[in-house]
């Protein structure tokens, strides 16, 4: 793990009025860059060759750097160039996936918004479960032994990208069949989880250590293929319906019943508190809890994303909730830059950058 003192020393050497907000060109980069520009920062985007056009087209980055491979991002010389430009990096989903949590924690010696330790806690399923249990969230029932499967379960495995490869089973036989079809040998690596029936809500939170406040900025529902298309087929393919799959293809905006907001906020507060107890200084900045609300109006949580999520792209101009908190268009991307700006003013960058 990179020593935070090393990062803070680098930060001390930065020219305060030349700070540049930078991210990798993918996922939520447009939102992050726009938010940084709206807050008055210089902006930089790092693109893999072939992906730069969209960033040129929207013109939100003052500077665009091209790498041939994402691995180049981690080269010492490249990182030093970023430091010369007084760069603060903003991680997002693709950023974490392409560079890997371990490399970000151990090699990426450029100041980065947020607590690096959360990457390990969200990407390791056992840790993630411990975190959610510690926060007293209600979780789907887990099955250690496939022989015990007695209801519809979802079989998940590590490294699944956007739900790809997950399958459903309702008996030990169906589980075995699913595993065989996937041609995967090691059953132990699987997580078997009760398939919760209800409506999904993915609230987008922001925790500000400076204000010691948790904000509910927006919410979405993920649009997933083919499961979200199957309902349209029900009458056509009654005999042999295709196997459902859960590959994220987009996001739909949603608001929750107002009487549910209290529960939603409490879940977020509990996640922040648990993170502070488990890996101080805990969660900093944006995160999302993936939940399903049952007809008993109870939320079952099945995953945490401990960074900005792609569903926030719906709200580059603000959401119904962020409008109530801020009388200006406040996206999650902009909220990150606002926190950095506040920290700069209070001379406490070391509370939000690690
Ligand atoms: P995940 O990779 O955990 O985000 O899951 C991908 C998608 O699978 C989610 O967005 C949900 O639609 C669905 N899903 C995951 N876990 C469950 C569960 N326990 N019950 C019902 N649906 C789930």
Tab-separated table of C-alpha atoms and ligand atoms in Angstrom:
chain	number	residue	atom	x	y	z
A	1	UNK	CA	0.000	0.000	0.000
A	2	UNK	CA	1.337	3.417	-0.958
A	3	UNK	CA	2.035	5.391	2.187
A	4	UNK	CA	-0.407	8.258	2.478
A	5	UNK	CA	2.427	10.445	3.795
A	6	UNK	CA	4.145	10.039	0.433
A	7	UNK	CA	0.989	11.196	-1.367
A	8	UNK	CA	0.514	14.116	0.995
A	9	UNK	CA	4.128	15.191	0.472
A	10	UNK	CA	3.551	15.251	-3.291
A	11	UNK	CA	0.375	17.227	-2.699
A	12	UNK	CA	2.284	19.750	-0.594
A	13	UNK	CA	4.487	20.429	-3.601
A	14	UNK	CA	1.514	21.228	-5.872
A	15	UNK	CA	0.876	24.752	-7.145
A	16	UNK	CA	-2.531	25.456	-5.571
A	17	UNK	CA	-3.858	27.509	-8.459
A	18	UNK	CA	-2.661	25.023	-11.073
A	19	UNK	CA	-4.437	21.930	-9.764
A	20	UNK	CA	-5.685	19.754	-12.604
A	21	UNK	CA	-8.524	17.265	-12.258
A	22	UNK	CA	-7.791	14.200	-14.364
A	23	UNK	CA	-9.386	10.864	-15.129
A	24	UNK	CA	-9.320	8.039	-17.630
A	25	UNK	CA	-11.442	8.494	-20.753
A	26	UNK	CA	-14.317	6.066	-20.125
A	27	UNK	CA	-17.327	5.402	-17.818
A	28	UNK	CA	-18.163	8.796	-16.198
A	29	UNK	CA	-15.240	10.843	-17.522
A	30	UNK	CA	-17.392	13.405	-19.370
A	31	UNK	CA	-19.367	14.100	-16.206
A	32	UNK	CA	-16.226	14.320	-14.062
A	33	UNK	CA	-14.522	16.698	-16.517
A	34	UNK	CA	-17.579	18.924	-16.851
A	35	UNK	CA	-17.960	19.046	-13.070
A	36	UNK	CA	-14.299	19.980	-12.632
A	37	UNK	CA	-14.539	22.707	-15.238
A	38	UNK	CA	-17.723	24.099	-13.659
A	39	UNK	CA	-15.819	24.327	-10.380
A	40	UNK	CA	-13.008	26.243	-12.085
A	41	UNK	CA	-10.313	23.529	-12.291
A	42	UNK	CA	-8.040	22.735	-15.185
A	43	UNK	CA	-8.951	19.355	-16.693
A	44	UNK	CA	-7.074	16.478	-18.276
A	45	UNK	CA	-8.230	13.185	-19.738
A	46	UNK	CA	-6.099	10.119	-20.441
A	47	UNK	CA	-7.386	8.021	-23.340
A	48	UNK	CA	-6.370	4.735	-24.846
A	49	UNK	CA	-5.676	5.293	-28.535
A	50	UNK	CA	-8.895	4.915	-30.492
A	51	UNK	CA	-11.171	6.218	-27.723
A	52	UNK	CA	-10.152	9.888	-27.843
A	53	UNK	CA	-12.646	11.163	-30.381
A	54	UNK	CA	-15.580	11.567	-28.026
A	55	UNK	CA	-13.408	13.564	-25.610
A	56	UNK	CA	-12.164	15.789	-28.428
A	57	UNK	CA	-15.698	16.262	-29.639
A	58	UNK	CA	-17.121	17.427	-26.310
A	59	UNK	CA	-14.070	19.548	-25.575
A	60	UNK	CA	-14.296	19.286	-21.795
A	61	UNK	CA	-10.610	18.508	-21.255
A	62	UNK	CA	-7.970	21.239	-21.439
A	63	UNK	CA	-5.450	18.533	-22.210
A	64	UNK	CA	-5.769	15.032	-23.658
A	65	UNK	CA	-3.028	12.440	-23.223
A	66	UNK	CA	-3.049	9.261	-25.284
A	67	UNK	CA	-1.667	5.913	-24.105
A	68	UNK	CA	-1.258	2.876	-26.356
A	69	UNK	CA	-2.220	0.436	-23.570
A	70	UNK	CA	-3.774	1.034	-20.149
A	71	UNK	CA	-0.663	-0.555	-18.612
A	72	UNK	CA	1.315	2.489	-19.743
A	73	UNK	CA	-0.670	4.487	-17.222
A	74	UNK	CA	1.338	2.843	-14.441
A	75	UNK	CA	4.786	3.619	-15.848
A	76	UNK	CA	6.878	5.731	-13.529
A	77	UNK	CA	7.641	8.313	-16.176
A	78	UNK	CA	3.973	8.731	-17.044
A	79	UNK	CA	2.962	9.125	-13.400
A	80	UNK	CA	5.701	11.705	-12.905
A	81	UNK	CA	4.337	13.664	-15.855
A	82	UNK	CA	0.951	13.724	-14.155
A	83	UNK	CA	2.517	14.979	-10.932
A	84	UNK	CA	4.322	17.740	-12.856
A	85	UNK	CA	0.892	18.869	-14.013
A	86	UNK	CA	-0.418	19.018	-10.405
A	87	UNK	CA	-2.877	16.253	-11.149
A	88	UNK	CA	-5.506	14.879	-8.780
A	89	UNK	CA	-6.946	11.657	-10.223
A	90	UNK	CA	-10.623	10.758	-9.957
A	91	UNK	CA	-11.250	6.999	-10.008
A	92	UNK	CA	-14.330	5.516	-11.693
A	93	UNK	CA	-15.564	2.003	-12.581
A	94	UNK	CA	-13.437	1.465	-15.696
A	95	UNK	CA	-10.459	3.152	-14.065
A	96	UNK	CA	-10.555	0.567	-11.264
A	97	UNK	CA	-11.241	-2.331	-13.626
A	98	UNK	CA	-8.492	-1.527	-16.147
A	99	UNK	CA	-5.796	-0.614	-13.642
A	100	UNK	CA	-6.836	-3.164	-10.929
A	101	UNK	CA	-7.460	-2.341	-7.253
A	102	UNK	CA	-4.137	-3.885	-6.163
A	103	UNK	CA	-2.069	-1.842	-8.607
A	104	UNK	CA	-3.936	1.322	-7.690
A	105	UNK	CA	-3.258	0.661	-4.012
A	106	UNK	CA	0.394	-0.256	-4.447
A	107	UNK	CA	1.772	1.499	-7.515
A	108	UNK	CA	-0.268	4.532	-8.445
A	109	UNK	CA	1.705	7.186	-6.581
A	110	UNK	CA	-0.331	10.130	-7.893
A	111	UNK	CA	-2.706	11.949	-5.507
A	112	UNK	CA	-6.175	10.458	-5.913
A	113	UNK	CA	-9.564	11.532	-4.593
A	114	UNK	CA	-10.885	9.200	-1.873
A	115	UNK	CA	-9.571	6.431	0.326
A	116	UNK	CA	-7.703	3.776	-1.686
A	117	UNK	CA	-8.464	1.106	0.891
A	118	UNK	CA	-12.127	0.988	-0.169
A	119	UNK	CA	-11.141	-0.557	-3.506
A	120	UNK	CA	-10.042	-3.748	-1.790
A	121	UNK	CA	-13.128	-3.756	0.444
A	122	UNK	CA	-15.538	-3.487	-2.469
A	123	UNK	CA	-13.751	-5.845	-4.878
A	124	UNK	CA	-13.264	-8.748	-2.455
A	125	UNK	CA	-16.638	-10.470	-1.964
A	126	UNK	CA	-15.921	-11.647	1.586
A	127	UNK	CA	-14.793	-8.193	2.640
A	128	UNK	CA	-17.745	-6.597	0.947
A	129	UNK	CA	-20.129	-8.910	2.784
A	130	UNK	CA	-18.395	-8.195	6.103
A	131	UNK	CA	-18.747	-4.463	5.449
A	132	UNK	CA	-22.477	-4.752	4.642
A	133	UNK	CA	-23.126	-7.011	7.639
A	134	UNK	CA	-21.216	-4.638	9.921
A	135	UNK	CA	-23.502	-1.876	8.612
A	136	UNK	CA	-26.561	-3.933	9.601
A	137	UNK	CA	-27.930	-4.004	6.061
A	138	UNK	CA	-30.341	-6.766	5.154
A	139	UNK	CA	-28.605	-9.095	2.706
A	140	UNK	CA	-29.937	-11.831	0.416
A	141	UNK	CA	-29.705	-15.271	1.999
A	142	UNK	CA	-26.380	-16.895	1.080
A	143	UNK	CA	-25.918	-20.629	0.345
A	144	UNK	CA	-22.557	-22.180	1.224
A	145	UNK	CA	-23.499	-25.567	-0.140
A	146	UNK	CA	-25.252	-25.949	-3.531
A	147	UNK	CA	-27.010	-29.028	-2.099
A	148	UNK	CA	-29.054	-26.679	0.072
A	149	UNK	CA	-30.582	-24.738	-2.846
A	150	UNK	CA	-34.347	-24.764	-2.248
A	151	UNK	CA	-35.452	-21.514	-3.928
A	152	UNK	CA	-34.433	-19.429	-6.910
A	153	UNK	CA	-30.808	-18.398	-6.451
A	154	UNK	CA	-28.396	-16.322	-8.454
A	155	UNK	CA	-24.949	-17.778	-9.005
A	156	UNK	CA	-22.267	-15.112	-9.178
A	157	UNK	CA	-18.546	-15.358	-9.592
A	158	UNK	CA	-15.661	-12.950	-9.121
A	159	UNK	CA	-14.532	-10.817	-12.002
A	160	UNK	CA	-17.951	-10.969	-13.709
A	161	UNK	CA	-18.152	-7.861	-15.813
A	162	UNK	CA	-21.508	-6.150	-15.561
A	163	UNK	CA	-23.356	-9.305	-14.535
A	164	UNK	CA	-22.071	-11.338	-17.517
A	165	UNK	CA	-22.092	-15.071	-16.831
A	166	UNK	CA	-24.404	-14.976	-13.795
A	167	UNK	CA	-27.071	-17.652	-13.910
A	168	UNK	CA	-30.203	-18.655	-12.032
A	169	UNK	CA	-30.937	-22.054	-10.511
A	170	UNK	CA	-33.681	-23.381	-8.279
A	171	UNK	CA	-32.262	-26.794	-7.344
A	172	UNK	CA	-28.838	-28.462	-6.883
A	173	UNK	CA	-29.356	-30.147	-10.299
A	174	UNK	CA	-29.938	-26.860	-12.057
A	175	UNK	CA	-26.853	-25.473	-10.338
A	176	UNK	CA	-24.723	-28.376	-11.645
A	177	UNK	CA	-26.130	-27.919	-15.123
A	178	UNK	CA	-25.351	-24.198	-15.073
A	179	UNK	CA	-21.796	-24.804	-13.926
A	180	UNK	CA	-21.257	-27.435	-16.616
A	181	UNK	CA	-22.556	-25.119	-19.314
A	182	UNK	CA	-20.154	-22.426	-18.212
A	183	UNK	CA	-17.344	-24.991	-18.383
A	184	UNK	CA	-15.981	-23.794	-15.072
A	185	UNK	CA	-14.407	-26.342	-12.793
A	186	UNK	CA	-14.011	-24.654	-9.453
A	187	UNK	CA	-17.429	-24.491	-7.756
A	188	UNK	CA	-15.852	-23.044	-4.640
A	189	UNK	CA	-15.287	-19.702	-6.289
A	190	UNK	CA	-19.002	-19.120	-6.670
A	191	UNK	CA	-21.293	-17.059	-4.533
A	192	UNK	CA	-24.791	-18.465	-4.367
A	193	UNK	CA	-27.352	-15.933	-3.331
A	194	UNK	CA	-31.121	-15.911	-2.923
A	195	UNK	CA	-32.666	-14.203	-5.958
A	196	UNK	CA	-34.637	-11.376	-4.379
A	197	UNK	CA	-37.904	-10.422	-6.051
A	198	UNK	CA	-38.848	-6.768	-5.897
A	199	UNK	CA	-37.988	-3.445	-7.467
A	200	UNK	CA	-34.428	-2.332	-7.789
A	201	UNK	CA	-33.051	0.986	-6.551
A	202	UNK	CA	-29.440	2.058	-6.889
A	203	UNK	CA	-29.085	5.204	-4.754
A	204	UNK	CA	-26.071	7.430	-5.426
A	205	UNK	CA	-24.575	8.832	-2.246
A	206	UNK	CA	-21.790	11.276	-1.492
A	207	UNK	CA	-20.073	11.374	1.877
A	208	UNK	CA	-18.276	14.602	2.687
A	209	UNK	CA	-15.686	14.261	5.468
A	210	UNK	CA	-15.337	18.050	5.518
A	211	UNK	CA	-19.005	18.592	6.303
A	212	UNK	CA	-19.382	15.209	8.013
A	213	UNK	CA	-22.526	14.820	5.950
A	214	UNK	CA	-24.008	12.093	3.794
A	215	UNK	CA	-25.874	13.402	0.752
A	216	UNK	CA	-28.341	11.478	-1.398
A	217	UNK	CA	-27.581	12.951	-4.827
A	218	UNK	CA	-29.594	10.729	-7.179
A	219	UNK	CA	-30.835	7.188	-7.970
A	220	UNK	CA	-31.127	4.914	-10.959
A	221	UNK	CA	-32.179	1.445	-12.046
A	222	UNK	CA	-29.835	-0.489	-14.268
A	223	UNK	CA	-31.148	-1.589	-17.604
A	224	UNK	CA	-30.038	-5.169	-18.108
A	225	UNK	CA	-30.068	-7.505	-21.060
A	226	UNK	CA	-31.696	-9.855	-21.659
A	227	UNK	CA	-33.713	-9.909	-18.390
A	228	UNK	CA	-35.347	-6.528	-19.078
A	229	UNK	CA	-36.363	-7.689	-22.540
A	230	UNK	CA	-37.801	-11.034	-21.450
A	231	UNK	CA	-41.041	-9.614	-20.083
A	232	UNK	CA	-41.900	-8.385	-23.600
A	233	UNK	CA	-41.497	-11.915	-24.898
A	234	UNK	CA	-43.596	-13.745	-22.319
A	235	UNK	CA	-46.456	-14.607	-24.653
A	236	UNK	CA	-44.297	-15.389	-27.643
A	237	UNK	CA	-41.827	-17.855	-26.150
A	238	UNK	CA	-43.840	-19.575	-23.453
A	239	UNK	CA	-42.492	-23.014	-24.372
A	240	UNK	CA	-38.765	-22.505	-24.244
A	241	UNK	CA	-37.915	-19.111	-22.812
A	242	UNK	CA	-34.228	-18.140	-23.187
A	243	UNK	CA	-31.985	-18.261	-20.102
A	244	UNK	CA	-32.074	-14.884	-18.367
A	245	UNK	CA	-28.881	-12.852	-18.268
A	246	UNK	CA	-28.001	-9.655	-16.430
A	247	UNK	CA	-25.599	-7.684	-18.585
A	248	UNK	CA	-25.816	-3.949	-17.871
A	249	UNK	CA	-26.627	-2.016	-21.030
A	250	UNK	CA	-27.906	1.291	-19.690
A	251	UNK	CA	-29.525	3.166	-16.826
A	252	UNK	CA	-33.031	4.438	-16.159
A	253	UNK	CA	-33.854	7.338	-13.815
A	254	UNK	CA	-36.010	6.668	-10.784
A	255	UNK	CA	-37.287	8.365	-7.658
A	256	UNK	CA	-38.437	6.412	-4.615
A	257	UNK	CA	-41.636	6.867	-2.611
A	258	UNK	CA	-40.879	9.725	-0.278
A	259	UNK	CA	-41.619	7.550	2.752
A	260	UNK	CA	-38.769	5.236	1.678
A	261	UNK	CA	-36.139	7.964	1.647
A	262	UNK	CA	-35.445	7.655	5.344
A	263	UNK	CA	-34.494	3.996	4.978
A	264	UNK	CA	-32.362	4.795	1.953
A	265	UNK	CA	-30.467	7.512	3.787
A	266	UNK	CA	-30.034	5.348	6.880
A	267	UNK	CA	-28.486	2.537	4.794
A	268	UNK	CA	-25.947	5.002	3.405
A	269	UNK	CA	-25.141	6.424	6.832
A	270	UNK	CA	-24.632	2.919	8.206
A	271	UNK	CA	-22.279	2.054	5.348
A	272	UNK	CA	-20.180	5.159	6.065
A	273	UNK	CA	-20.076	4.461	9.801
A	274	UNK	CA	-19.100	0.825	9.237
A	275	UNK	CA	-16.354	1.856	6.814
A	276	UNK	CA	-14.893	4.220	9.398
A	277	UNK	CA	-14.812	1.409	11.926
A	278	UNK	CA	-13.395	-1.183	9.526
A	279	UNK	CA	-10.893	0.817	7.493
A	280	UNK	CA	-10.349	4.318	8.810
A	281	UNK	CA	-10.753	7.019	7.471
A	282	UNK	CA	-13.452	4.986	5.685
A	283	UNK	CA	-15.610	5.938	2.747
A	284	UNK	CA	-14.880	9.333	1.180
A	285	UNK	CA	-16.925	10.789	-1.672
A	286	UNK	CA	-19.309	8.948	-3.997
A	287	UNK	CA	-20.667	5.437	-3.572
A	288	UNK	CA	-23.744	3.389	-4.444
A	289	UNK	CA	-25.589	0.544	-2.731
A	290	UNK	CA	-27.371	-1.892	-5.039
A	291	UNK	CA	-30.696	-2.735	-3.455
A	292	UNK	CA	-33.998	-4.436	-4.090
A	293	UNK	CA	-37.127	-3.198	-2.330
A	294	UNK	CA	-39.596	-5.981	-1.521
A	295	UNK	CA	-43.378	-5.703	-1.258
A	296	UNK	CA	-42.876	-5.490	2.515
A	297	UNK	CA	-41.070	-2.218	1.688
A	298	UNK	CA	-37.815	-3.590	2.987
A	299	UNK	CA	-34.522	-2.999	1.238
A	300	UNK	CA	-32.237	-5.949	0.589
A	301	UNK	CA	-28.727	-4.840	-0.359
A	302	UNK	CA	-26.536	-7.031	-2.535
A	303	UNK	CA	-23.555	-4.932	-3.547
A	304	UNK	CA	-21.601	-1.724	-2.888
A	305	UNK	CA	-19.761	0.307	-5.493
A	306	UNK	CA	-17.313	2.470	-3.590
A	307	UNK	CA	-16.776	5.140	-6.254
A	308	UNK	CA	-18.796	7.095	-8.796
A	309	UNK	CA	-21.211	4.781	-10.663
A	310	UNK	CA	-22.299	5.034	-14.288
A	311	UNK	CA	-25.954	5.618	-13.336
A	312	UNK	CA	-24.974	9.145	-12.261
A	313	UNK	CA	-24.519	9.998	-15.968
A	314	UNK	CA	-28.284	10.494	-16.058
A	315	UNK	CA	-27.863	13.540	-13.875
A	316	UNK	CA	-25.084	15.635	-15.390
A	317	UNK	CA	-27.473	18.527	-14.980
A	318	UNK	CA	-28.559	17.534	-11.466
A	319	UNK	CA	-31.317	15.242	-10.183
A	320	UNK	CA	-34.576	15.843	-8.285
A	321	UNK	CA	-32.648	15.161	-5.057
A	322	UNK	CA	-29.525	17.174	-5.822
A	323	UNK	CA	-31.820	20.085	-6.775
A	324	UNK	CA	-33.168	20.056	-3.221
A	325	UNK	CA	-29.688	20.109	-1.722
A	326	UNK	CA	-28.071	22.541	-4.147
A	327	UNK	CA	-29.734	25.349	-5.948
A	328	UNK	CA	-27.553	24.706	-8.996
A	329	UNK	CA	-26.941	21.753	-11.316
A	330	UNK	CA	-24.947	19.389	-9.080
A	331	UNK	CA	-23.865	16.086	-10.599
A	332	UNK	CA	-21.829	13.564	-8.639
A	333	UNK	CA	-18.852	14.508	-10.830
A	334	UNK	CA	-19.225	18.150	-9.927
A	335	UNK	CA	-19.751	17.292	-6.251
A	336	UNK	CA	-16.321	15.622	-6.215
A	337	UNK	CA	-14.676	18.773	-7.529
A	338	UNK	CA	-16.678	20.894	-5.081
A	339	UNK	CA	-15.277	18.825	-2.202
A	340	UNK	CA	-11.737	19.302	-3.528
A	341	UNK	CA	-12.356	23.042	-3.878
A	342	UNK	CA	-13.711	23.266	-0.320
A	343	UNK	CA	-10.719	21.282	0.943
A	344	UNK	CA	-8.324	23.621	-0.881
A	345	UNK	CA	-9.985	26.643	0.712
A	346	UNK	CA	-9.825	25.100	4.183
A	347	UNK	CA	-6.283	23.880	3.580
A	348	UNK	CA	-7.367	20.310	4.264
A	349	UNK	CA	-6.741	18.489	0.982
A	350	UNK	CA	-5.128	15.721	3.024
A	351	UNK	CA	-8.584	14.790	4.382
A	352	UNK	CA	-9.981	13.900	0.974
A	353	UNK	CA	-6.937	12.934	-1.124
A	354	UNK	CA	-5.017	9.712	-0.500
B	1	LIG	P1	-24.196	-7.282	-9.682
B	1	LIG	O1	-23.068	-7.733	-10.583
B	1	LIG	O2	-24.109	-7.829	-8.304
B	1	LIG	O3	-24.357	-5.801	-9.739
B	1	LIG	O4	-25.536	-7.892	-10.310
B	1	LIG	C1	-25.971	-7.643	-11.637
B	1	LIG	C2	-27.480	-7.628	-11.661
B	1	LIG	O5	-28.010	-8.891	-11.257
B	1	LIG	C3	-28.131	-6.626	-10.715
B	1	LIG	O6	-28.198	-5.337	-11.239
B	1	LIG	C4	-29.499	-7.233	-10.484
B	1	LIG	O7	-30.398	-6.994	-11.544
B	1	LIG	C5	-29.216	-8.699	-10.494
B	1	LIG	N1	-28.998	-9.230	-9.129
B	1	LIG	C6	-27.808	-9.348	-8.485
B	1	LIG	N2	-27.971	-9.938	-7.274
B	1	LIG	C7	-29.288	-10.182	-7.156
B	1	LIG	C8	-30.097	-10.796	-6.135
B	1	LIG	N3	-29.569	-11.278	-5.010
B	1	LIG	N4	-31.428	-10.901	-6.361
B	1	LIG	C9	-31.989	-10.434	-7.508
B	1	LIG	N5	-31.275	-9.861	-8.497
B	1	LIG	C10	-29.941	-9.738	-8.331
